[in-house]
């Protein structure tokens, strides 16, 4: 496979190179092997071929020389550019979004993830549908046309292409409905746990979120040195010190230029992050451009409307720097951003991390004095159950309680009227 990138003036060259390097890792994850790499500097994008005409013409002989039968572009191509390149080179063309979709299709294990990926693939496919579309759908990992059934009966004057489009649209609405139903069910089951303090792991793909999930909760989530190993969210109860329980969720990672179809389809999965009380933003500090990854993640969080959510930065993989340096960095980050340096693999810094989470989770707790009529037996027992009763005495037909509990309970149970 041939990798092609275009470096534009508004993007520094190192960033284009880094992005191409990342594309190579993505390709590797999709079991594609890089044969050669082309990076062209251009003032602007060429409307016909994305890269310059001359460069585009060189692709075919270059691919022949190195035995590549597929060209992967780091940039997202317009449907017409993709067709033009296919015509010019006679080879299959894939762009960044297409490749990421492919990986998602390969990695989707649960039913929900499969539906989400299929929806994203079809939305990606629809404007690219041409007579050769069957090859596109093959390359989309097989998921794209699953469930569409036999080719429909041709309506009067309908071409095959129109039929295909109609089928895809129908499948898209079917999937959208199914996913809405699933996310409704999830919301209901989440209601049952809304009283617990919820923490979600977010971060760039491969930052070590799942490893940290394992280290903190013992959950046997998949850890792999590949991009987008995790596509589903997993939630586990974790007991911090002092018997305090939280719910920890591991979820899908982010990447620069995340295909927006995917983003839209995975809203259900990302909902876990939206609902969390605290985000742990995991950063792979051993990555040469970790700061840029951090910025990318912050951007995605902004798109999700989560920029104001309490967020704790967790610099992971600290075991990769030498021990002398570890302490200095940990200190530096703690000073700078209240961040914690950890190694999810070796366990360094996890105690500190637990303490920090505990601290955040207690922020949510308040102590209230209440006067509750004795006949409110149910409320009294709930308070004993959910809160920590610090003092209690009985007077007339009232119970005086001093309770430490989650701020949210005050509102939910209308406790103000007993204060
Ligand atoms: N050296 C070192 N490697 C780590 C550490 N944490 C995770 N890794 C490795 O980093 C790779 C990615 O880890 P994952 O936990 O799968 O990362 P993730 O963030 O869940 O990635 P995706 O689910 O693909 O987005 C694996 O090879 C891990 O073994 C760490 O603290 N130190
Ligand atoms: Mg993971």
CSV table of C-alpha atoms and ligand atoms in Angstrom, one decimal:
chain,number,residue,atom,x,y,z
A,1,UNK,CA,0.0,0.0,0.0
A,2,UNK,CA,1.1,3.5,-0.8
A,3,UNK,CA,0.7,6.3,1.7
A,4,UNK,CA,0.1,9.8,0.4
A,5,UNK,CA,-0.1,13.1,2.3
A,6,UNK,CA,-0.3,16.7,1.3
A,7,UNK,CA,1.3,19.4,3.4
A,8,UNK,CA,-0.5,22.7,3.2
A,9,UNK,CA,0.9,26.1,4.4
A,10,UNK,CA,-1.4,26.4,7.3
A,11,UNK,CA,-0.1,23.1,8.8
A,12,UNK,CA,3.5,22.9,9.9
A,13,UNK,CA,5.5,20.2,8.0
A,14,UNK,CA,6.3,18.2,11.2
A,15,UNK,CA,2.6,17.9,11.8
A,16,UNK,CA,1.9,16.6,8.3
A,17,UNK,CA,4.8,14.1,8.8
A,18,UNK,CA,3.5,13.1,12.1
A,19,UNK,CA,0.0,12.6,10.7
A,20,UNK,CA,1.4,10.4,8.0
A,21,UNK,CA,3.3,8.4,10.6
A,22,UNK,CA,0.0,7.9,12.4
A,23,UNK,CA,-1.7,6.9,9.1
A,24,UNK,CA,1.0,4.3,8.8
A,25,UNK,CA,0.1,2.9,12.2
A,26,UNK,CA,-3.6,3.0,11.3
A,27,UNK,CA,-2.9,1.1,8.1
A,28,UNK,CA,-0.8,-1.4,10.1
A,29,UNK,CA,-3.7,-1.9,12.5
A,30,UNK,CA,-6.0,-2.6,9.5
A,31,UNK,CA,-3.4,-5.3,8.5
A,32,UNK,CA,-2.2,-3.2,5.5
A,33,UNK,CA,1.5,-2.9,4.9
A,34,UNK,CA,3.2,0.3,3.9
A,35,UNK,CA,5.4,0.0,0.8
A,36,UNK,CA,6.2,3.7,0.2
A,37,UNK,CA,5.3,7.1,1.3
A,38,UNK,CA,4.7,10.3,-0.6
A,39,UNK,CA,4.4,13.8,1.0
A,40,UNK,CA,3.8,16.8,-1.2
A,41,UNK,CA,4.1,20.4,-0.2
A,42,UNK,CA,1.4,22.5,-1.8
A,43,UNK,CA,-0.1,25.9,-1.5
A,44,UNK,CA,-3.6,24.6,-1.8
A,45,UNK,CA,-5.6,21.5,-2.5
A,46,UNK,CA,-6.1,20.5,-6.2
A,47,UNK,CA,-9.8,20.1,-6.9
A,48,UNK,CA,-9.3,17.2,-9.3
A,49,UNK,CA,-6.7,15.0,-7.6
A,50,UNK,CA,-6.2,16.6,-4.2
A,51,UNK,CA,-2.4,16.6,-4.9
A,52,UNK,CA,-0.9,18.2,-8.0
A,53,UNK,CA,-1.5,16.7,-11.5
A,54,UNK,CA,2.1,15.8,-12.0
A,55,UNK,CA,2.5,14.1,-8.6
A,56,UNK,CA,-0.8,12.3,-9.2
A,57,UNK,CA,0.5,10.9,-12.5
A,58,UNK,CA,3.6,9.6,-10.7
A,59,UNK,CA,1.5,7.5,-8.3
A,60,UNK,CA,0.7,4.7,-10.7
A,61,UNK,CA,4.3,3.9,-11.7
A,62,UNK,CA,5.5,4.3,-8.1
A,63,UNK,CA,2.8,1.8,-6.9
A,64,UNK,CA,3.9,-0.6,-9.7
A,65,UNK,CA,7.5,-0.4,-8.6
A,66,UNK,CA,6.8,-1.2,-5.0
A,67,UNK,CA,4.0,-3.7,-5.7
A,68,UNK,CA,1.3,-1.7,-4.0
A,69,UNK,CA,-2.3,-2.3,-5.0
A,70,UNK,CA,-3.9,0.3,-2.8
A,71,UNK,CA,-3.3,4.0,-2.2
A,72,UNK,CA,-4.2,5.5,1.1
A,73,UNK,CA,-4.6,9.3,1.4
A,74,UNK,CA,-4.0,11.0,4.7
A,75,UNK,CA,-6.4,13.7,3.8
A,76,UNK,CA,-10.1,13.2,3.3
A,77,UNK,CA,-11.0,13.2,-0.3
A,78,UNK,CA,-14.1,14.5,-1.9
A,79,UNK,CA,-16.0,11.7,-3.7
A,80,UNK,CA,-15.1,13.2,-7.1
A,81,UNK,CA,-11.4,13.3,-6.2
A,82,UNK,CA,-11.5,9.7,-5.2
A,83,UNK,CA,-13.1,8.7,-8.5
A,84,UNK,CA,-10.6,10.8,-10.5
A,85,UNK,CA,-7.7,9.2,-8.7
A,86,UNK,CA,-9.1,5.7,-9.2
A,87,UNK,CA,-9.5,6.4,-12.9
A,88,UNK,CA,-6.0,7.8,-13.2
A,89,UNK,CA,-4.2,5.1,-11.3
A,90,UNK,CA,-6.4,2.1,-11.9
A,91,UNK,CA,-5.9,1.3,-8.2
A,92,UNK,CA,-8.2,1.3,-5.1
A,93,UNK,CA,-8.1,4.5,-3.2
A,94,UNK,CA,-8.9,4.9,0.4
A,95,UNK,CA,-8.8,8.1,2.5
A,96,UNK,CA,-8.2,8.6,6.2
A,97,UNK,CA,-11.9,8.5,7.1
A,98,UNK,CA,-12.4,5.3,5.0
A,99,UNK,CA,-9.4,3.7,6.7
A,100,UNK,CA,-10.6,4.5,10.2
A,101,UNK,CA,-14.1,3.3,9.4
A,102,UNK,CA,-12.4,0.1,8.2
A,103,UNK,CA,-10.6,-0.4,11.5
A,104,UNK,CA,-13.8,0.3,13.4
A,105,UNK,CA,-15.6,-2.3,11.3
A,106,UNK,CA,-12.9,-4.9,12.1
A,107,UNK,CA,-12.8,-4.1,15.8
A,108,UNK,CA,-16.6,-3.8,16.5
A,109,UNK,CA,-17.4,-6.7,18.8
A,110,UNK,CA,-20.7,-5.9,20.4
A,111,UNK,CA,-24.0,-5.6,18.6
A,112,UNK,CA,-24.3,-1.9,19.4
A,113,UNK,CA,-20.8,-1.1,18.1
A,114,UNK,CA,-21.5,-3.0,14.9
A,115,UNK,CA,-24.7,-1.0,14.3
A,116,UNK,CA,-22.9,2.2,15.0
A,117,UNK,CA,-20.1,1.4,12.6
A,118,UNK,CA,-22.5,0.2,9.9
A,119,UNK,CA,-24.4,3.5,10.1
A,120,UNK,CA,-21.2,5.5,9.8
A,121,UNK,CA,-20.1,3.4,6.8
A,122,UNK,CA,-23.3,3.8,5.0
A,123,UNK,CA,-23.4,7.6,5.5
A,124,UNK,CA,-19.8,7.7,4.2
A,125,UNK,CA,-20.7,5.4,1.3
A,126,UNK,CA,-23.8,7.2,0.1
A,127,UNK,CA,-22.2,10.2,-1.7
A,128,UNK,CA,-19.5,8.0,-3.0
A,129,UNK,CA,-21.8,5.5,-4.6
A,130,UNK,CA,-21.0,4.9,-8.2
A,131,UNK,CA,-21.2,2.0,-10.5
A,132,UNK,CA,-18.0,0.5,-8.9
A,133,UNK,CA,-19.6,0.9,-5.4
A,134,UNK,CA,-19.5,-2.9,-4.8
A,135,UNK,CA,-15.7,-2.6,-4.4
A,136,UNK,CA,-16.1,0.2,-2.0
A,137,UNK,CA,-18.5,-1.8,0.2
A,138,UNK,CA,-16.1,-4.8,0.1
A,139,UNK,CA,-13.3,-2.6,1.3
A,140,UNK,CA,-15.5,-1.2,4.1
A,141,UNK,CA,-15.0,-4.4,6.0
A,142,UNK,CA,-18.1,-6.3,5.0
A,143,UNK,CA,-20.3,-4.5,7.4
A,144,UNK,CA,-21.7,-1.8,5.1
A,145,UNK,CA,-24.3,-3.8,3.3
A,146,UNK,CA,-25.1,-6.4,5.9
A,147,UNK,CA,-28.7,-6.6,6.5
A,148,UNK,CA,-29.8,-4.8,3.4
A,149,UNK,CA,-31.2,-8.1,2.1
A,150,UNK,CA,-31.6,-9.0,-1.5
A,151,UNK,CA,-31.5,-6.3,-4.1
A,152,UNK,CA,-34.9,-4.7,-4.2
A,153,UNK,CA,-37.3,-4.8,-7.0
A,154,UNK,CA,-36.6,-2.2,-9.6
A,155,UNK,CA,-39.1,0.6,-9.6
A,156,UNK,CA,-40.3,2.1,-13.0
A,157,UNK,CA,-37.3,3.8,-14.7
A,158,UNK,CA,-35.0,3.3,-11.7
A,159,UNK,CA,-31.4,2.6,-12.5
A,160,UNK,CA,-29.4,0.1,-10.3
A,161,UNK,CA,-27.6,3.0,-8.8
A,162,UNK,CA,-30.9,4.6,-7.7
A,163,UNK,CA,-32.0,1.3,-6.2
A,164,UNK,CA,-28.8,1.0,-4.3
A,165,UNK,CA,-29.1,4.5,-3.0
A,166,UNK,CA,-32.7,3.8,-2.0
A,167,UNK,CA,-31.7,0.6,-0.1
A,168,UNK,CA,-28.9,2.4,1.7
A,169,UNK,CA,-31.2,5.2,2.8
A,170,UNK,CA,-33.7,2.8,4.0
A,171,UNK,CA,-31.1,0.9,6.0
A,172,UNK,CA,-29.8,4.2,7.4
A,173,UNK,CA,-33.2,5.0,8.8
A,174,UNK,CA,-33.6,1.5,10.2
A,175,UNK,CA,-30.2,1.7,11.9
A,176,UNK,CA,-30.9,5.2,13.3
A,177,UNK,CA,-34.1,4.0,14.8
A,178,UNK,CA,-32.5,0.9,16.3
A,179,UNK,CA,-29.7,3.0,17.8
A,180,UNK,CA,-32.1,5.5,19.2
A,181,UNK,CA,-34.0,2.6,20.9
A,182,UNK,CA,-30.7,1.2,22.3
A,183,UNK,CA,-29.6,4.6,23.7
A,184,UNK,CA,-33.1,5.0,25.3
A,185,UNK,CA,-32.6,1.7,27.0
A,186,UNK,CA,-29.1,2.7,28.1
A,187,UNK,CA,-30.4,6.0,29.5
A,188,UNK,CA,-33.0,4.0,31.6
A,189,UNK,CA,-30.4,1.7,33.0
A,190,UNK,CA,-28.1,4.7,33.7
A,191,UNK,CA,-30.9,6.2,35.8
A,192,UNK,CA,-30.5,3.4,38.2
A,193,UNK,CA,-26.9,4.4,38.8
A,194,UNK,CA,-27.2,8.2,38.7
A,195,UNK,CA,-26.5,8.5,42.3
A,196,UNK,CA,-23.0,7.1,42.2
A,197,UNK,CA,-20.1,9.3,41.3
A,198,UNK,CA,-19.3,8.6,37.7
A,199,UNK,CA,-15.8,8.9,36.3
A,200,UNK,CA,-15.0,8.4,32.5
A,201,UNK,CA,-11.7,7.8,30.9
A,202,UNK,CA,-11.1,9.8,27.8
A,203,UNK,CA,-8.1,10.4,25.7
A,204,UNK,CA,-6.3,9.9,22.4
A,205,UNK,CA,-6.4,6.4,21.0
A,206,UNK,CA,-3.6,4.1,22.5
A,207,UNK,CA,-3.0,6.5,25.4
A,208,UNK,CA,-3.6,3.6,27.9
A,209,UNK,CA,-7.2,4.1,28.9
A,210,UNK,CA,-8.0,0.4,29.0
A,211,UNK,CA,-4.8,-0.4,30.8
A,212,UNK,CA,-5.7,2.2,33.5
A,213,UNK,CA,-9.2,0.8,33.7
A,214,UNK,CA,-7.7,-2.6,34.4
A,215,UNK,CA,-5.3,-1.3,36.9
A,216,UNK,CA,-7.9,0.6,38.8
A,217,UNK,CA,-10.9,-1.8,38.6
A,218,UNK,CA,-9.4,-5.2,37.7
A,219,UNK,CA,-11.8,-5.4,34.8
A,220,UNK,CA,-10.6,-7.7,32.0
A,221,UNK,CA,-11.0,-5.1,29.3
A,222,UNK,CA,-9.0,-5.5,26.1
A,223,UNK,CA,-5.6,-3.9,26.0
A,224,UNK,CA,-3.7,-3.8,22.7
A,225,UNK,CA,-0.9,-1.9,21.1
A,226,UNK,CA,-3.1,-0.8,18.2
A,227,UNK,CA,-5.3,2.1,17.5
A,228,UNK,CA,-9.0,1.9,18.4
A,229,UNK,CA,-8.8,-1.4,20.3
A,230,UNK,CA,-11.8,-0.3,22.4
A,231,UNK,CA,-15.0,0.7,20.7
A,232,UNK,CA,-17.5,0.1,23.4
A,233,UNK,CA,-17.9,1.5,26.9
A,234,UNK,CA,-17.4,-0.7,29.9
A,235,UNK,CA,-18.4,0.4,33.3
A,236,UNK,CA,-17.2,-1.1,36.6
A,237,UNK,CA,-17.5,-0.2,40.3
A,238,UNK,CA,-14.2,0.8,41.8
A,239,UNK,CA,-13.7,1.1,45.5
A,240,UNK,CA,-11.4,4.0,46.5
A,241,UNK,CA,-9.9,4.4,49.9
A,242,UNK,CA,-12.3,5.0,52.8
A,243,UNK,CA,-14.8,2.6,51.2
A,244,UNK,CA,-15.9,5.2,48.7
A,245,UNK,CA,-17.3,3.6,45.6
A,246,UNK,CA,-17.3,5.2,42.2
A,247,UNK,CA,-18.3,4.0,38.7
A,248,UNK,CA,-15.4,4.0,36.2
A,249,UNK,CA,-16.1,3.9,32.4
A,250,UNK,CA,-13.6,3.0,29.7
A,251,UNK,CA,-14.6,4.1,26.2
A,252,UNK,CA,-13.5,4.7,22.6
A,253,UNK,CA,-10.4,6.8,22.0
A,254,UNK,CA,-10.1,10.0,19.9
A,255,UNK,CA,-7.9,10.9,17.0
A,256,UNK,CA,-7.2,14.0,15.0
A,257,UNK,CA,-9.7,14.5,12.2
A,258,UNK,CA,-12.1,11.9,13.6
A,259,UNK,CA,-14.5,11.1,10.7
A,260,UNK,CA,-17.6,13.0,11.6
A,261,UNK,CA,-19.9,10.2,10.5
A,262,UNK,CA,-18.2,8.1,13.2
A,263,UNK,CA,-18.5,10.8,15.7
A,264,UNK,CA,-22.2,11.1,15.0
A,265,UNK,CA,-22.8,7.4,15.1
A,266,UNK,CA,-20.9,6.9,18.4
A,267,UNK,CA,-22.8,9.5,20.3
A,268,UNK,CA,-24.5,6.8,22.2
A,269,UNK,CA,-21.2,5.4,23.4
A,270,UNK,CA,-19.8,8.8,24.1
A,271,UNK,CA,-22.8,9.6,26.2
A,272,UNK,CA,-21.0,7.8,29.1
A,273,UNK,CA,-18.5,10.7,29.0
A,274,UNK,CA,-21.3,13.2,28.8
A,275,UNK,CA,-23.0,11.9,31.9
A,276,UNK,CA,-19.8,11.6,33.9
A,277,UNK,CA,-19.1,13.7,37.0
A,278,UNK,CA,-15.4,13.7,36.3
A,279,UNK,CA,-13.3,13.0,33.3
A,280,UNK,CA,-9.9,11.5,33.4
A,281,UNK,CA,-8.1,12.8,30.4
A,282,UNK,CA,-5.3,10.2,29.8
A,283,UNK,CA,-2.3,11.4,27.9
A,284,UNK,CA,0.5,9.1,26.6
A,285,UNK,CA,3.4,11.3,27.8
A,286,UNK,CA,5.9,9.1,26.0
A,287,UNK,CA,4.5,10.1,22.6
A,288,UNK,CA,6.7,12.6,20.8
A,289,UNK,CA,3.8,14.8,20.1
A,290,UNK,CA,1.7,14.2,23.2
A,291,UNK,CA,0.8,17.9,23.6
A,292,UNK,CA,-0.8,17.9,20.2
A,293,UNK,CA,-2.8,14.8,21.1
A,294,UNK,CA,-3.9,16.6,24.2
A,295,UNK,CA,-5.1,19.6,22.2
A,296,UNK,CA,-7.0,17.2,19.8
A,297,UNK,CA,-8.8,15.6,22.7
A,298,UNK,CA,-9.6,18.9,24.2
A,299,UNK,CA,-11.1,19.9,20.8
A,300,UNK,CA,-13.3,16.8,20.7
A,301,UNK,CA,-14.4,17.4,24.3
A,302,UNK,CA,-15.4,20.9,23.3
A,303,UNK,CA,-17.4,19.5,20.4
A,304,UNK,CA,-19.2,17.3,22.8
A,305,UNK,CA,-19.9,20.3,25.0
A,306,UNK,CA,-17.8,19.0,27.8
A,307,UNK,CA,-15.2,21.8,28.1
A,308,UNK,CA,-16.5,22.8,31.5
A,309,UNK,CA,-16.8,19.4,33.0
A,310,UNK,CA,-14.3,18.7,35.9
A,311,UNK,CA,-11.3,17.1,34.2
A,312,UNK,CA,-8.2,15.6,35.7
A,313,UNK,CA,-5.2,15.3,33.4
A,314,UNK,CA,-3.4,11.9,33.8
A,315,UNK,CA,0.0,11.7,32.2
A,316,UNK,CA,0.5,8.0,31.6
A,317,UNK,CA,3.4,5.8,30.6
A,318,UNK,CA,5.8,7.6,33.0
A,319,UNK,CA,7.7,4.3,33.2
A,320,UNK,CA,9.1,5.2,29.8
A,321,UNK,CA,11.2,8.1,31.0
A,322,UNK,CA,14.2,7.4,33.2
A,323,UNK,CA,13.6,7.3,37.0
A,324,UNK,CA,15.4,10.6,37.8
A,325,UNK,CA,13.3,12.5,35.3
A,326,UNK,CA,10.1,10.8,36.5
A,327,UNK,CA,10.0,12.7,39.7
A,328,UNK,CA,10.8,16.0,38.2
A,329,UNK,CA,8.0,15.6,35.6
A,330,UNK,CA,5.5,14.5,38.1
A,331,UNK,CA,6.2,17.5,40.2
A,332,UNK,CA,6.1,19.8,37.2
A,333,UNK,CA,2.7,18.6,36.0
A,334,UNK,CA,1.2,18.6,39.5
A,335,UNK,CA,2.3,22.3,39.8
A,336,UNK,CA,1.2,23.3,36.3
A,337,UNK,CA,-2.2,21.7,35.9
A,338,UNK,CA,-3.0,19.7,39.0
A,339,UNK,CA,-2.2,16.7,36.8
A,340,UNK,CA,-1.0,13.3,38.0
A,341,UNK,CA,1.8,11.3,36.4
A,342,UNK,CA,1.2,7.5,36.4
A,343,UNK,CA,2.2,4.3,34.9
A,344,UNK,CA,-0.9,2.2,34.3
A,345,UNK,CA,1.5,-0.7,33.5
A,346,UNK,CA,3.8,-0.6,36.6
A,347,UNK,CA,1.4,1.0,39.0
A,348,UNK,CA,3.5,4.1,39.8
A,349,UNK,CA,1.3,7.0,40.8
A,350,UNK,CA,-1.9,5.1,41.0
A,351,UNK,CA,-2.3,5.8,44.7
A,352,UNK,CA,-2.0,9.5,44.1
A,353,UNK,CA,-4.6,9.1,41.3
A,354,UNK,CA,-7.0,7.4,43.6
A,355,UNK,CA,-6.6,10.1,46.2
A,356,UNK,CA,-7.3,12.8,43.6
A,357,UNK,CA,-10.4,11.0,42.4
A,358,UNK,CA,-11.5,10.6,46.0
A,359,UNK,CA,-11.0,14.3,46.5
A,360,UNK,CA,-13.1,15.2,43.4
A,361,UNK,CA,-15.8,12.8,44.4
A,362,UNK,CA,-16.1,14.3,47.9
A,363,UNK,CA,-16.4,17.7,46.4
A,364,UNK,CA,-19.9,16.5,45.5
A,365,UNK,CA,-20.8,15.7,49.1
A,366,UNK,CA,-22.3,18.1,51.6
A,367,UNK,CA,-23.3,17.9,55.2
A,368,UNK,CA,-26.9,18.9,56.0
A,369,UNK,CA,-29.0,19.2,59.2
A,370,UNK,CA,-32.5,17.9,58.8
A,371,UNK,CA,-35.7,17.8,60.8
A,372,UNK,CA,-37.8,15.0,59.5
A,373,UNK,CA,-41.2,13.8,60.7
A,374,UNK,CA,-41.0,10.3,62.1
A,375,UNK,CA,-43.7,9.0,59.9
A,376,UNK,CA,-41.4,9.6,56.9
A,377,UNK,CA,-40.0,6.1,57.5
A,378,UNK,CA,-39.1,5.5,53.9
A,379,UNK,CA,-37.1,8.7,53.6
A,380,UNK,CA,-35.4,8.1,56.9
A,381,UNK,CA,-34.3,4.7,55.8
A,382,UNK,CA,-33.1,6.0,52.5
A,383,UNK,CA,-31.0,8.6,54.2
A,384,UNK,CA,-29.4,6.0,56.4
A,385,UNK,CA,-28.8,3.9,53.3
A,386,UNK,CA,-27.4,6.5,50.9
A,387,UNK,CA,-25.8,8.9,53.2
A,388,UNK,CA,-23.5,8.8,56.2
A,389,UNK,CA,-25.5,9.7,59.3
A,390,UNK,CA,-23.2,11.7,61.6
A,391,UNK,CA,-25.6,12.4,64.4
A,392,UNK,CA,-29.2,11.6,65.2
A,393,UNK,CA,-31.7,12.4,68.0
A,394,UNK,CA,-35.4,12.3,68.5
A,395,UNK,CA,-37.6,15.1,69.6
A,396,UNK,CA,-41.4,15.0,69.7
A,397,UNK,CA,-42.4,13.4,66.5
A,398,UNK,CA,-39.4,14.5,64.6
A,399,UNK,CA,-36.0,13.1,64.0
A,400,UNK,CA,-33.0,15.4,63.9
A,401,UNK,CA,-30.3,14.2,61.5
A,402,UNK,CA,-26.9,15.4,60.5
A,403,UNK,CA,-26.1,13.6,57.3
A,404,UNK,CA,-23.3,13.7,54.8
A,405,UNK,CA,-24.6,12.9,51.3
A,406,UNK,CA,-24.4,13.7,47.7
A,407,UNK,CA,-25.5,17.2,46.8
A,408,UNK,CA,-27.8,15.8,44.1
A,409,UNK,CA,-29.9,14.0,46.7
A,410,UNK,CA,-30.9,17.2,48.3
A,411,UNK,CA,-32.7,18.3,45.1
A,412,UNK,CA,-34.0,14.9,44.2
A,413,UNK,CA,-35.7,14.2,47.6
A,414,UNK,CA,-36.7,17.8,48.1
A,415,UNK,CA,-34.8,17.9,51.4
A,416,UNK,CA,-34.8,21.7,51.5
A,417,UNK,CA,-38.2,21.6,53.1
A,418,UNK,CA,-36.7,19.7,56.1
A,419,UNK,CA,-33.7,21.9,56.5
B,1,LIG,N1,5.1,1.4,28.9
B,1,LIG,C1,3.8,1.5,29.2
B,1,LIG,N2,2.9,1.1,28.3
B,1,LIG,C2,1.6,1.3,28.5
B,1,LIG,C3,1.1,1.9,29.7
B,1,LIG,N3,-0.2,1.9,29.7
B,1,LIG,C4,-0.6,1.3,28.5
B,1,LIG,N4,0.5,0.9,27.8
B,1,LIG,C5,0.5,0.2,26.5
B,1,LIG,O1,-0.1,1.1,25.5
B,1,LIG,C6,-0.8,0.3,24.6
B,1,LIG,C7,-2.2,0.8,24.5
B,1,LIG,O2,-2.9,0.6,25.7
B,1,LIG,P1,-4.5,0.6,25.8
B,1,LIG,O3,-4.8,0.5,27.3
B,1,LIG,O4,-5.1,-0.5,24.9
B,1,LIG,O5,-4.8,2.0,25.3
B,1,LIG,P2,-6.3,2.7,25.0
B,1,LIG,O6,-6.1,4.1,25.4
B,1,LIG,O7,-7.3,1.9,25.7
B,1,LIG,O8,-6.3,2.6,23.4
B,1,LIG,P3,-7.6,2.4,22.4
B,1,LIG,O9,-8.7,1.6,23.1
B,1,LIG,O10,-7.1,1.7,21.3
B,1,LIG,O11,-8.1,3.8,22.2
B,1,LIG,C8,-0.7,-1.1,25.0
B,1,LIG,O12,0.3,-1.8,24.3
B,1,LIG,C9,-0.4,-1.0,26.5
B,1,LIG,O13,0.3,-2.1,27.0
B,1,LIG,C10,2.1,2.4,30.6
B,1,LIG,O14,1.8,2.9,31.7
B,1,LIG,N5,3.4,2.2,30.3
B,2,LIG,MG1,-8.9,0.9,25.0
